[in-house]
C-alpha cells in the first residue's frame, strides 16, 4: 500500500491538481463503446495543439508552398507505412480493422480530391499549404455530412477520415509532434480529449486496462478499433479531462458508459462486483458462440451479420455469425473520383468471401441515389438526380438499370468471386417484377461473356434476390417471387416508406415505429409470399437485431435474421429459449391488433415472461 501511495504522490507532482479541484467521488457518463470493467489509476495523455493560423501568400510563394505540401505528404506516407508495419503485433481482429483504414489513408495521400483541391486553393486563392489543406478538408467533410443518407454513422466515418489525413498533414507542415503513448503504466486507465484510430493502433491491450475520452462516438473508426482490441472503453465523456487528475483511482464500465473518478468504498465494491460479473458473462457468451442457434423444439434459426465496411469483418467472426446476410457495397464507391472497375471490385469482395470460409455472403449491388455523396457522381459519370425528394427518385435498381454497365461490372466481379465461396446477389429498391427480370437478363448476359473469356465460374451460379423495402414491393411480393430466387426484407426503409417518416427528421422521428400494424402486415405478406414458393426469406433491418422482436418474427415464419454483429449473441440467447408454436400463437395475437401501443405492450409482456438461460 505504501508503494501505491508513493506512486500517486510522484504522479501528482508530474501533473499537479488545479486549484479548487475537488477530490470527492464523481461519476461521468459517456457513450458505451467496448464492454468490460476496468479498475485502475488514471493516466492522461495530451497532444500538443497544432498552431496553424490562416495565412495568405504571394503568387511568388505558390511553388514553395506546393513543395512544402509535397514534403508533408511524403512524411505522412512514411508514418502510415510505419503504422502498417505495426499491424503484425496487434490482435488479428485489430489488424483486420486497421488495414483497410490505413489503405484509405494511403489513397488520400495520393492523387486524391483533397490534395488536388489544396493545390488549387494555393494557386487560385493564394493560401498557405496548411490553410489550403484545412479549407479543402472541411469543404469535403461538409459535403459528405450534408448528404441525405440514412447511414449517418457512415457519413461521419468518411468525413472523419478526410479530417484525420488533413490533421496529419498539418502537423507535419507545422512540425508539431504527435501523441506519444510509450510511458503509459501497466494497468492504467488512459484518458484524453480525443484518440484517433492511429492512436488506438499504438495501444497495448495487455498493458492498458481501459480508455475514456471526451470526444468520439460509437460508430467511428476509433470505437471499432477499441472494440477489436477488447479494451473496455467509454467515449464522449464530457467534462472528463477537467474533472480527472493523473494518478486518481477510477472505475470504468464500458457497457454502462460510465467512469467513476476517485470512487468511495461503495463504488469501488460495486466496480469489483461488476468486474467479476462481466468476466462470468464473457465466459458464458463465449460458450454460447459455439452452441447452435436452435429453438427449444429444435427449429434452426440462421443468424447472419450485416457488413457496412470490411473493417467490421473481425466483429462478425467474434460474434459467431452464420454468414453475411447483407454486404453493402457502397464503401467501394466512397472517397474516390472514379468508379471501381471489375478487377477492383473482385479484389475487394475476395477479401471478404475468402475469410468467411464457406459461409454464405449476400452482396447487395450498389444502392445509390441523388441523396448520396460521390465525387464521380458530381463529375457526371453516374446520372445525378438530386431532386426535391431523392428517396423517391432514381436510386437502387432504378439507377443501375438506367446505366447497365455499372451493374454489369458488379455482376462480373461477384460471379468471379463466387468460386471462392457461396455468394448471393441482392437487388435494392425493387418495386415491380420487371426490374428483377431486367436485372436477370443483364446477369445472364454477363455470365455468357465471362464464359467466352474462359473465366472460372462456380458450377451453381449465385442466386438473384430482391430486397423488399417499399410497400409496393411487399404488396407485389407474390409476383416478384416468381422472378426472384430469395427475399431480404429491409424493415428500416419499409417502415420509413410505409409511415412516410424520415427517422433523421427531429419533428417526425417519434412517428417511426416498426411495430405499426401496417408495417407488420407488409412483413407478413412478403414472408408468406416467399414461403408459399418455398423460397428463402430473411429480415435484415434493425428489427432482426432486437431480441424482444425475435419471437414475433419467428412466429411470422422468418427463419433467417441478419443484424449488426454485436447483436448476435443476445439474439441467439433468446432463440434458444423459444418454442415455435408459442411464437406462432403470439404472432397471431399481435396481428389481430390495430393499436401500435397495444402491440408494444404484448411484445414486452411476452419477452418479460419468457424463460432465460
Coordinates of C-alpha atoms in Angstrom, one line a residue:
X1 CA 0.0 0.0 0.0
X2 CA 2.9 2.4 0.8
X3 CA 4.2 1.8 -2.7
X4 CA 0.9 2.8 -4.2
X5 CA 0.7 6.0 -2.2
X6 CA 4.3 6.9 -3.1
X7 CA 3.5 6.3 -6.8
X8 CA 0.4 8.5 -6.6
X9 CA 2.5 11.3 -5.0
X10 CA 5.0 11.1 -7.8
X11 CA 2.3 11.2 -10.4
X12 CA 0.7 14.2 -8.8
X13 CA 4.0 16.1 -8.8
X14 CA 4.2 15.5 -12.5
X15 CA 0.7 16.8 -13.1
X16 CA -0.4 18.8 -10.0
X17 CA -4.1 19.3 -9.5
X18 CA -5.6 22.7 -10.4
X19 CA -6.6 25.0 -7.6
X20 CA -10.0 24.4 -6.3
X21 CA -10.3 20.9 -7.8
X22 CA -12.4 18.7 -5.6
X23 CA -11.3 15.2 -4.6
X24 CA -14.7 13.8 -4.0
X25 CA -16.2 10.9 -6.0
X26 CA -17.6 12.0 -9.4
X27 CA -19.4 9.9 -11.9
X28 CA -19.2 11.0 -15.6
X29 CA -21.5 9.4 -18.2
X30 CA -20.4 8.9 -21.8
X31 CA -21.1 6.6 -24.7
X32 CA -20.6 2.9 -24.1
X33 CA -18.1 1.6 -26.7
X34 CA -16.4 -1.6 -25.7
X35 CA -17.8 -3.7 -22.8
X36 CA -15.8 -4.6 -19.8
X37 CA -14.9 -3.1 -16.4
X38 CA -11.5 -1.5 -15.6
X39 CA -10.3 -0.5 -12.2
X40 CA -7.0 1.4 -12.1
X41 CA -5.1 4.7 -11.9
X42 CA -5.7 7.4 -14.5
X43 CA -3.1 8.3 -16.9
X44 CA -3.8 11.4 -19.0
X45 CA -2.2 11.8 -22.4
X46 CA -2.5 15.1 -24.2
X47 CA -1.4 16.0 -27.7
X48 CA 0.3 19.4 -28.3
X49 CA -2.2 21.5 -30.2
X50 CA -1.4 22.4 -33.8
X51 CA -0.8 26.1 -34.3
X52 CA -1.7 26.8 -37.9
X53 CA -3.2 30.3 -38.2
X54 CA -4.8 31.2 -41.5
X55 CA -2.1 32.6 -43.8
X56 CA -2.1 34.2 -47.2
X57 CA 0.8 34.0 -49.6
X58 CA 2.2 35.9 -52.6
X59 CA 2.0 34.5 -56.1
X60 CA 5.7 34.0 -56.0
X61 CA 5.4 31.7 -53.0
X62 CA 3.0 29.2 -54.6
X63 CA 5.6 26.8 -55.8
X64 CA 7.4 26.9 -52.5
X65 CA 4.2 26.1 -50.7
X66 CA 3.4 23.2 -53.0
X67 CA 6.9 21.9 -52.3
X68 CA 6.1 22.1 -48.5
X69 CA 2.9 20.2 -49.1
X70 CA 4.8 17.5 -51.1
X71 CA 7.2 17.1 -48.2
X72 CA 4.4 16.8 -45.7
X73 CA 2.7 14.2 -47.9
X74 CA 5.9 12.2 -48.1
X75 CA 6.3 12.3 -44.3
X76 CA 2.7 11.3 -43.8
X77 CA 3.1 8.3 -46.1
X78 CA 6.1 7.2 -44.2
X79 CA 4.2 7.4 -40.9
X80 CA 1.3 5.5 -42.3
X81 CA 3.7 2.8 -43.6
X82 CA 5.2 2.5 -40.1
X83 CA 1.7 2.0 -38.7
X84 CA 1.1 -0.7 -41.3
X85 CA 4.3 -2.4 -40.2
X86 CA 3.0 -2.4 -36.6
X87 CA -0.1 -4.4 -37.7
X88 CA 1.7 -7.7 -37.1
X89 CA 1.9 -7.2 -33.4
X90 CA -1.8 -6.4 -32.9
X91 CA -4.5 -8.9 -32.3
X92 CA -5.9 -10.4 -35.6
X93 CA -9.2 -8.6 -35.2
X94 CA -7.5 -5.2 -34.8
X95 CA -5.3 -5.9 -37.8
X96 CA -8.3 -6.6 -40.0
X97 CA -9.9 -3.4 -38.7
X98 CA -7.0 -1.1 -39.2
X99 CA -5.5 -2.3 -42.5
X100 CA -8.4 -1.1 -44.7
X101 CA -8.4 2.3 -42.9
X102 CA -4.7 2.7 -43.5
X103 CA -5.2 1.8 -47.1
X104 CA -7.8 4.5 -47.4
X105 CA -5.2 7.0 -45.9
X106 CA -2.7 5.9 -48.5
X107 CA -5.2 6.6 -51.2
X108 CA -5.9 10.1 -49.9
X109 CA -2.2 10.8 -49.8
X110 CA -2.0 10.0 -53.5
X111 CA -3.7 11.9 -56.3
X112 CA -6.8 12.5 -54.2
X113 CA -9.5 15.1 -54.3
X114 CA -8.1 16.5 -51.0
X115 CA -4.6 17.2 -52.4
X116 CA -5.8 18.4 -55.8
X117 CA -8.1 20.8 -54.1
X118 CA -5.5 22.0 -51.7
X119 CA -3.0 22.7 -54.6
X120 CA -5.8 24.5 -56.5
X121 CA -6.5 26.7 -53.4
X122 CA -2.9 27.6 -53.1
X123 CA -2.6 28.7 -56.7
X124 CA -6.0 30.4 -57.1
X125 CA -6.7 31.7 -53.6
X126 CA -3.1 32.3 -52.6
X127 CA -3.3 30.3 -49.4
X128 CA -0.6 28.7 -47.4
X129 CA -0.3 24.9 -47.6
X130 CA -1.8 24.3 -44.1
X131 CA -4.6 26.8 -44.7
X132 CA -5.4 25.2 -48.1
X133 CA -5.4 21.7 -46.7
X134 CA -7.7 22.7 -43.8
X135 CA -10.2 24.6 -46.1
X136 CA -10.3 21.7 -48.6
X137 CA -10.7 19.0 -46.0
X138 CA -13.6 20.9 -44.3
X139 CA -15.3 21.5 -47.7
X140 CA -15.1 17.8 -48.5
X141 CA -16.3 16.8 -44.9
X142 CA -19.2 19.3 -45.1
X143 CA -20.3 17.9 -48.4
X144 CA -20.2 14.3 -47.1
X145 CA -22.1 15.2 -43.9
X146 CA -24.7 17.2 -45.8
X147 CA -25.7 14.1 -47.9
X148 CA -29.2 12.9 -47.3
X149 CA -28.3 9.3 -46.3
X150 CA -29.8 7.1 -43.6
X151 CA -26.3 5.9 -42.8
X152 CA -25.3 8.9 -40.7
X153 CA -22.6 6.9 -38.9
X154 CA -21.0 6.0 -42.3
X155 CA -21.1 9.7 -43.3
X156 CA -19.3 10.7 -40.1
X157 CA -16.7 8.0 -40.6
X158 CA -15.9 9.2 -44.1
X159 CA -15.8 12.8 -43.0
X160 CA -13.5 11.8 -40.1
X161 CA -11.1 10.0 -42.5
X162 CA -10.7 13.2 -44.5
X163 CA -10.2 15.3 -41.4
X164 CA -7.7 12.9 -40.0
X165 CA -5.5 13.0 -43.0
X166 CA -5.7 16.8 -43.1
X167 CA -4.7 16.8 -39.4
X168 CA -1.7 14.6 -40.1
X169 CA -0.6 16.8 -43.0
X170 CA -1.0 19.9 -40.9
X171 CA 1.1 18.5 -38.0
X172 CA 3.8 17.6 -40.5
X173 CA 3.6 21.0 -42.2
X174 CA 4.0 22.8 -38.8
X175 CA 6.5 20.3 -37.3
X176 CA 4.1 19.6 -34.4
X177 CA 4.9 16.3 -32.6
X178 CA 2.3 13.6 -32.5
X179 CA 0.9 12.0 -29.3
X180 CA 3.2 9.6 -27.5
X181 CA 1.9 6.5 -25.7
X182 CA 5.2 5.0 -24.7
X183 CA 5.0 5.7 -20.9
X184 CA 1.5 4.5 -20.0
X185 CA 1.9 2.5 -16.8
X186 CA 0.8 -1.2 -16.6
X187 CA -2.9 -1.4 -15.7
X188 CA -3.7 2.3 -16.2
X189 CA -6.9 3.8 -17.5
X190 CA -6.0 6.1 -20.3
X191 CA -7.9 9.4 -20.6
X192 CA -7.6 12.0 -23.3
X193 CA -9.7 14.6 -25.0
X194 CA -9.7 12.5 -28.2
X195 CA -8.0 9.5 -29.7
X196 CA -7.5 8.9 -33.4
X197 CA -7.6 5.5 -35.0
X198 CA -3.8 5.8 -35.4
X199 CA -3.5 6.5 -31.7
X200 CA -5.7 3.4 -30.9
X201 CA -3.3 1.3 -33.1
X202 CA -0.5 2.2 -30.7
X203 CA -2.4 0.9 -27.6
X204 CA -1.2 -2.3 -26.0
X205 CA -4.3 -4.2 -24.7
X206 CA -2.1 -6.2 -22.3
X207 CA -1.0 -3.0 -20.5
X208 CA -4.0 -0.7 -20.7
X209 CA -7.0 -1.5 -18.5
X210 CA -9.4 0.9 -20.1
X211 CA -9.8 4.0 -22.2
X212 CA -12.0 7.1 -21.8
X213 CA -12.2 10.3 -23.9
X214 CA -14.2 13.5 -24.0
X215 CA -14.7 13.3 -27.8
X216 CA -15.8 10.5 -30.1
X217 CA -18.8 8.4 -30.9
X218 CA -19.9 4.7 -31.1
X219 CA -19.6 4.4 -34.9
X220 CA -16.2 5.9 -35.6
X221 CA -13.1 4.0 -36.6
X222 CA -11.6 4.6 -33.1
X223 CA -14.6 2.9 -31.5
X224 CA -14.3 0.0 -33.9
X225 CA -10.6 -0.3 -33.1
X226 CA -11.1 -0.2 -29.3
X227 CA -13.8 -3.0 -29.7
X228 CA -11.4 -5.0 -31.8
X229 CA -8.6 -4.6 -29.2
X230 CA -11.1 -5.7 -26.5
X231 CA -10.2 -2.7 -24.3
X232 CA -13.1 -1.5 -22.0
X233 CA -13.9 2.0 -23.3
X234 CA -16.1 5.0 -22.9
X235 CA -16.1 7.9 -25.4
X236 CA -17.9 11.2 -25.4
X237 CA -17.5 11.6 -21.6
X238 CA -18.0 15.4 -21.4
X239 CA -16.0 17.1 -18.7
X240 CA -13.7 14.2 -18.1
X241 CA -10.3 15.9 -18.6
X242 CA -11.4 18.8 -16.4
X243 CA -12.5 16.6 -13.5
X244 CA -9.8 13.9 -13.7
X245 CA -6.3 14.0 -12.3
X246 CA -3.4 11.8 -13.2
X247 CA -3.0 9.1 -10.6
X248 CA -6.6 9.2 -9.4
X249 CA -8.2 5.8 -9.0
X250 CA -11.2 5.2 -11.2
X251 CA -13.8 2.6 -12.1
X252 CA -14.7 2.4 -15.8
X253 CA -17.7 0.4 -17.1
X254 CA -17.6 0.1 -20.9
X255 CA -21.0 -1.4 -21.1
X256 CA -22.8 1.2 -19.0
X257 CA -20.7 4.0 -20.5
X258 CA -19.6 5.5 -17.1
X259 CA -16.4 6.3 -15.4
X260 CA -16.3 6.9 -11.6
X261 CA -13.4 9.1 -10.6
X262 CA -12.0 8.7 -7.1
X263 CA -14.5 6.1 -6.1
X264 CA -15.5 5.7 -2.5
X265 CA -15.8 2.3 -0.8
X266 CA -19.3 1.6 -2.1
X267 CA -18.5 2.5 -5.7
X268 CA -15.3 0.5 -5.5
X269 CA -17.0 -2.6 -4.2
X270 CA -19.7 -2.2 -6.9
X271 CA -17.0 -2.0 -9.5
X272 CA -15.3 -5.1 -8.3
X273 CA -18.6 -6.9 -8.4
X274 CA -19.2 -5.7 -11.9
X275 CA -15.8 -6.8 -13.0
X276 CA -16.5 -10.3 -11.7
X277 CA -19.9 -10.4 -13.3
X278 CA -18.6 -9.3 -16.6
X279 CA -15.9 -12.0 -16.6
X280 CA -18.6 -14.6 -15.9
X281 CA -20.9 -13.2 -18.6
X282 CA -18.0 -13.1 -21.1
X283 CA -17.3 -16.8 -20.4
X284 CA -20.9 -17.7 -20.8
X285 CA -21.3 -15.8 -24.1
X286 CA -18.1 -17.4 -25.4
X287 CA -19.7 -20.8 -24.8
X288 CA -22.9 -19.6 -26.4
X289 CA -21.0 -18.7 -29.6
X290 CA -20.1 -22.4 -30.1
X291 CA -23.7 -23.5 -29.5
X292 CA -26.2 -23.9 -32.3
X293 CA -28.9 -21.3 -32.9
X294 CA -31.9 -23.6 -32.4
X295 CA -35.2 -23.2 -30.5
X296 CA -36.2 -25.5 -27.6
X297 CA -38.2 -27.6 -30.1
X298 CA -35.1 -28.0 -32.4
X299 CA -36.1 -25.4 -35.1
X300 CA -32.9 -23.9 -36.6
X301 CA -32.7 -20.1 -36.9
X302 CA -29.9 -18.8 -39.1
X303 CA -28.2 -15.7 -37.6
X304 CA -26.2 -13.7 -40.1
X305 CA -24.4 -10.3 -39.9
X306 CA -24.8 -7.1 -41.8
X307 CA -21.5 -5.7 -43.1
X308 CA -21.0 -2.0 -43.7
X309 CA -17.3 -1.9 -44.4
X310 CA -14.6 -4.6 -44.5
X311 CA -13.2 -3.3 -41.2
X312 CA -16.1 -4.8 -39.4
X313 CA -15.2 -8.4 -40.5
X314 CA -13.4 -9.3 -37.3
X315 CA -16.5 -8.4 -35.3
X316 CA -18.5 -10.8 -37.4
X317 CA -16.1 -13.6 -36.6
X318 CA -16.2 -12.8 -32.9
X319 CA -20.0 -12.9 -32.9
X320 CA -20.2 -16.4 -34.5
X321 CA -22.4 -15.3 -37.4
X322 CA -23.6 -17.9 -39.9
X323 CA -22.6 -15.8 -42.9
X324 CA -23.2 -12.3 -44.1
X325 CA -26.8 -11.5 -44.8
X326 CA -26.2 -8.1 -46.2
X327 CA -23.0 -6.8 -47.6
X328 CA -23.4 -3.1 -48.5
X329 CA -21.1 -2.4 -51.4
X330 CA -21.3 1.4 -51.2
X331 CA -17.9 1.5 -49.4
X332 CA -16.3 0.7 -52.8
X333 CA -17.5 3.9 -54.3
X334 CA -16.7 6.3 -51.4
X335 CA -13.9 8.9 -51.3
X336 CA -12.8 8.4 -54.9
X337 CA -13.1 10.4 -58.1
X338 CA -13.7 7.5 -60.4
X339 CA -15.7 4.2 -60.3
X340 CA -14.1 0.9 -59.2
X341 CA -13.8 -1.4 -62.2
X342 CA -14.4 -5.1 -62.3
X343 CA -11.0 -6.1 -61.1
X344 CA -11.0 -3.6 -58.1
X345 CA -14.4 -4.9 -57.0
X346 CA -13.3 -8.5 -57.4
X347 CA -10.3 -7.8 -55.1
X348 CA -12.5 -6.2 -52.5
X349 CA -15.0 -9.0 -52.5
X350 CA -12.3 -11.6 -52.3
X351 CA -11.0 -10.1 -49.0
X352 CA -14.5 -10.8 -47.6
X353 CA -15.7 -14.0 -49.2
X354 CA -12.3 -15.8 -48.6
X355 CA -12.2 -15.2 -44.8
X356 CA -15.8 -16.3 -44.5
X357 CA -14.6 -19.8 -45.1
X358 CA -17.6 -21.3 -46.8
X359 CA -20.3 -19.3 -45.0
X360 CA -22.7 -17.5 -47.4
X361 CA -22.1 -13.8 -48.3
X362 CA -25.1 -11.9 -49.6
X363 CA -23.8 -9.0 -51.7
X364 CA -26.2 -6.1 -52.3
X365 CA -25.3 -4.3 -55.5
X366 CA -24.9 -0.6 -55.4
X367 CA -27.7 1.2 -53.7
X368 CA -27.1 4.8 -54.8
X369 CA -29.3 7.8 -55.5
X370 CA -29.1 11.6 -55.7
X371 CA -29.0 11.9 -51.9
X372 CA -25.6 10.2 -51.6
X373 CA -22.2 11.8 -51.9
X374 CA -19.8 10.5 -54.5
X375 CA -17.3 12.6 -56.5
X376 CA -17.7 10.5 -59.6
X377 CA -21.4 11.4 -59.5
X378 CA -20.6 15.1 -59.4
X379 CA -18.4 14.6 -62.4
X380 CA -21.3 13.2 -64.4
X381 CA -20.0 9.6 -64.6
X382 CA -23.1 8.5 -62.8
X383 CA -26.5 10.1 -63.5
X384 CA -27.1 12.7 -60.9
X385 CA -30.7 13.5 -59.8
X386 CA -30.8 15.4 -56.6
X387 CA -34.5 16.4 -57.0
X388 CA -36.8 17.6 -54.2
X389 CA -37.0 14.1 -52.7
X390 CA -34.1 11.8 -53.6
X391 CA -35.5 8.9 -51.5
X392 CA -38.3 8.7 -54.2
X393 CA -36.1 9.3 -57.2
X394 CA -33.5 7.4 -59.3
X395 CA -31.9 5.2 -56.7
X396 CA -31.1 1.5 -56.3
X397 CA -32.1 -0.9 -59.1
X398 CA -33.7 2.0 -61.0
X399 CA -30.4 3.8 -61.5
X400 CA -28.5 0.5 -62.3
X401 CA -31.0 -0.4 -65.0
X402 CA -30.6 3.1 -66.5
X403 CA -26.8 2.6 -66.5
X404 CA -26.4 -1.2 -67.0
X405 CA -22.6 -1.0 -67.4
X406 CA -22.4 -0.3 -63.7
X407 CA -24.5 -3.4 -62.9
X408 CA -22.5 -5.5 -65.4
X409 CA -19.2 -4.7 -63.8
X410 CA -20.6 -5.5 -60.4
X411 CA -22.2 -8.8 -61.6
X412 CA -18.9 -9.8 -63.2
X413 CA -16.9 -9.2 -60.1
X414 CA -19.4 -11.1 -58.0
X415 CA -19.5 -14.1 -60.4
X416 CA -15.7 -14.3 -60.4
X417 CA -15.5 -14.2 -56.6
X418 CA -18.2 -16.9 -56.3
X419 CA -15.6 -19.6 -56.9
X420 CA -14.1 -18.7 -53.6
X421 CA -17.2 -19.4 -51.6
X422 CA -21.0 -19.2 -51.7
X423 CA -22.4 -15.8 -52.5
X424 CA -25.9 -14.4 -53.2
X425 CA -26.7 -11.2 -55.1
X426 CA -29.3 -8.8 -53.7
X427 CA -31.1 -6.2 -55.8
X428 CA -32.0 -3.0 -53.9
X429 CA -35.1 -0.8 -54.1
X430 CA -37.1 -3.3 -56.2
X431 CA -40.8 -2.3 -56.7
X432 CA -42.0 -4.3 -59.7
X433 CA -41.3 -7.8 -61.0
X434 CA -40.0 -6.4 -64.3
X435 CA -37.0 -4.9 -62.5
X436 CA -35.8 -8.3 -61.4
X437 CA -36.5 -9.7 -64.8
X438 CA -34.4 -7.0 -66.5
X439 CA -31.6 -7.5 -64.0
X440 CA -31.6 -11.2 -64.6
X441 CA -31.2 -10.6 -68.4
X442 CA -28.1 -8.5 -67.7
X443 CA -26.8 -11.1 -65.3
X444 CA -27.2 -13.9 -67.8
X445 CA -25.5 -11.7 -70.5
X446 CA -22.5 -11.2 -68.1
X447 CA -22.4 -15.0 -67.5
X448 CA -22.2 -15.7 -71.2
X449 CA -19.5 -13.1 -71.7
X450 CA -17.3 -14.4 -68.8
X451 CA -17.6 -18.0 -70.2
X452 CA -16.5 -16.8 -73.6
X453 CA -13.5 -15.3 -71.9
X454 CA -12.7 -18.6 -70.2
X455 CA -13.2 -17.1 -66.7
X456 CA -13.8 -19.8 -64.0
X457 CA -17.3 -19.7 -62.6
X458 CA -19.0 -21.8 -59.9
X459 CA -20.9 -24.8 -61.0
X460 CA -24.0 -23.3 -59.4
X461 CA -24.5 -19.7 -60.2
X462 CA -25.3 -17.2 -57.4
X463 CA -29.0 -16.8 -56.7
X464 CA -30.5 -13.4 -57.5
X465 CA -32.7 -11.9 -54.8
X466 CA -34.9 -8.9 -54.3
X467 CA -34.9 -6.5 -51.3
X468 CA -38.4 -5.9 -50.1
X469 CA -38.2 -2.3 -48.6
X470 CA -41.2 -0.5 -50.1
X471 CA -44.9 -1.1 -49.6
X472 CA -45.2 -1.6 -53.4
X473 CA -42.7 -4.4 -53.3
X474 CA -44.3 -6.0 -50.3
X475 CA -47.8 -5.9 -51.8
X476 CA -46.4 -7.2 -55.2
X477 CA -44.4 -9.9 -53.4
X478 CA -46.4 -12.7 -55.0
X479 CA -45.4 -11.6 -58.5
X480 CA -41.9 -10.6 -57.6
X481 CA -41.4 -14.0 -56.0
X482 CA -41.9 -15.6 -59.5
X483 CA -38.8 -13.6 -60.7
X484 CA -36.5 -13.7 -57.7
X485 CA -34.7 -16.5 -56.0
X486 CA -34.9 -15.1 -52.5
X487 CA -36.2 -12.2 -50.5
X488 CA -34.5 -9.9 -47.9
X489 CA -36.9 -7.7 -46.1
X490 CA -35.3 -4.4 -45.2
X491 CA -37.5 -3.3 -42.3
X492 CA -35.8 0.1 -41.8
X493 CA -36.8 1.5 -45.2
X494 CA -40.0 -0.5 -45.3
X495 CA -41.2 1.3 -42.1
X496 CA -40.0 4.7 -43.4
X497 CA -41.8 4.4 -46.7
X498 CA -44.9 2.9 -45.2
X499 CA -45.3 5.6 -42.5
X500 CA -43.8 8.5 -44.6
X501 CA -41.4 9.2 -41.8
X502 CA -37.7 10.1 -42.0
X503 CA -36.1 9.0 -38.8
X504 CA -33.4 11.7 -39.2
X505 CA -36.1 14.5 -39.0
X506 CA -36.5 15.5 -35.4
X507 CA -40.1 16.8 -35.9
X508 CA -41.4 13.4 -37.0
X509 CA -38.9 10.8 -35.7
X510 CA -41.3 9.9 -32.9
X511 CA -43.7 8.6 -35.5
X512 CA -41.3 6.0 -36.8
X513 CA -42.5 2.6 -35.5
X514 CA -41.6 -0.8 -36.9
X515 CA -44.4 -2.3 -34.8
X516 CA -47.0 -0.2 -36.6
X517 CA -49.7 -2.7 -37.8
X518 CA -49.2 -1.6 -41.4
X519 CA -45.5 -2.4 -41.3
X520 CA -46.1 -5.8 -39.7
X521 CA -48.8 -6.7 -42.2
X522 CA -46.4 -5.9 -45.1
X523 CA -43.7 -8.0 -43.5
X524 CA -46.2 -10.8 -43.1
X525 CA -47.5 -10.5 -46.7
X526 CA -44.0 -10.7 -48.1
X527 CA -42.9 -13.6 -45.9
X528 CA -46.0 -15.6 -46.8
X529 CA -45.5 -15.0 -50.5
X530 CA -42.0 -16.4 -50.2
X531 CA -42.9 -19.3 -48.1
X532 CA -45.7 -20.4 -50.5
X533 CA -43.0 -20.9 -53.1
X534 CA -40.6 -22.4 -50.5
X535 CA -38.2 -19.5 -51.3
X536 CA -35.7 -18.3 -48.7
X537 CA -36.7 -15.1 -46.9
X538 CA -34.8 -13.1 -44.3
X539 CA -35.2 -9.9 -42.3
X540 CA -32.1 -7.7 -42.4
X541 CA -33.3 -4.4 -40.7
X542 CA -33.0 -3.3 -37.1
X543 CA -36.0 -5.5 -36.2
X544 CA -33.8 -8.5 -36.7
X545 CA -31.3 -7.5 -34.1
X546 CA -33.8 -6.6 -31.4
X547 CA -34.1 -9.6 -29.0
X548 CA -37.6 -8.6 -28.0
X549 CA -38.9 -8.8 -31.6
X550 CA -37.4 -12.2 -32.4
X551 CA -40.4 -14.2 -31.1
X552 CA -42.7 -12.1 -33.4
X553 CA -40.5 -12.6 -36.5
X554 CA -40.2 -16.3 -35.9
X555 CA -44.0 -16.5 -35.4
X556 CA -44.5 -14.9 -38.7
X557 CA -42.4 -17.6 -40.4
X558 CA -38.9 -15.9 -40.6
X559 CA -36.0 -18.3 -40.0
X560 CA -33.1 -16.2 -41.1
X561 CA -32.2 -12.9 -39.4
X562 CA -29.3 -10.6 -40.4
X563 CA -28.2 -7.9 -38.0
X564 CA -25.2 -5.9 -36.6
X565 CA -22.7 -8.4 -35.4
X566 CA -22.8 -7.2 -31.8
X567 CA -26.4 -8.2 -31.5
X568 CA -26.0 -11.8 -32.5
X569 CA -25.1 -13.3 -29.1
X570 CA -28.1 -11.8 -27.4
X571 CA -30.4 -12.8 -30.2
X572 CA -29.1 -16.3 -30.1
X573 CA -29.7 -16.4 -26.3
X574 CA -33.3 -15.6 -26.9
X575 CA -33.7 -18.0 -29.8
X576 CA -32.6 -20.9 -27.5
X577 CA -35.4 -20.2 -25.0
X578 CA -38.3 -20.2 -27.5
X579 CA -40.7 -22.7 -28.9
X580 CA -42.0 -22.1 -32.4
X581 CA -45.6 -23.0 -31.5
X582 CA -45.6 -20.3 -28.8
X583 CA -44.1 -17.8 -31.2
X584 CA -46.8 -18.6 -33.8
X585 CA -49.6 -18.1 -31.3
X586 CA -48.0 -14.9 -30.1
X587 CA -47.7 -13.6 -33.7
X588 CA -51.4 -14.4 -34.4
X589 CA -52.4 -12.4 -31.4
X590 CA -50.2 -9.4 -32.4
X591 CA -51.5 -9.4 -35.9
X592 CA -55.1 -9.1 -34.6
X593 CA -54.2 -5.7 -33.0
X594 CA -54.7 -2.3 -34.6
X595 CA -53.1 -0.1 -32.0
X596 CA -49.2 0.1 -32.0
X597 CA -49.2 0.8 -28.3
X598 CA -51.1 -2.4 -27.6
X599 CA -48.6 -4.3 -29.8
X600 CA -45.7 -2.8 -27.9
X601 CA -47.4 -4.0 -24.6
X602 CA -47.8 -7.5 -25.9
X603 CA -44.2 -7.7 -27.1
X604 CA -43.0 -6.6 -23.6
X605 CA -45.3 -9.0 -21.8
X606 CA -44.2 -12.0 -24.0
X607 CA -40.5 -11.3 -23.7
X608 CA -40.6 -10.4 -20.0
X609 CA -42.4 -13.7 -19.3
X610 CA -40.0 -15.8 -21.4
X611 CA -37.6 -18.1 -19.5
X612 CA -33.9 -17.0 -19.5
X613 CA -31.0 -19.4 -19.9

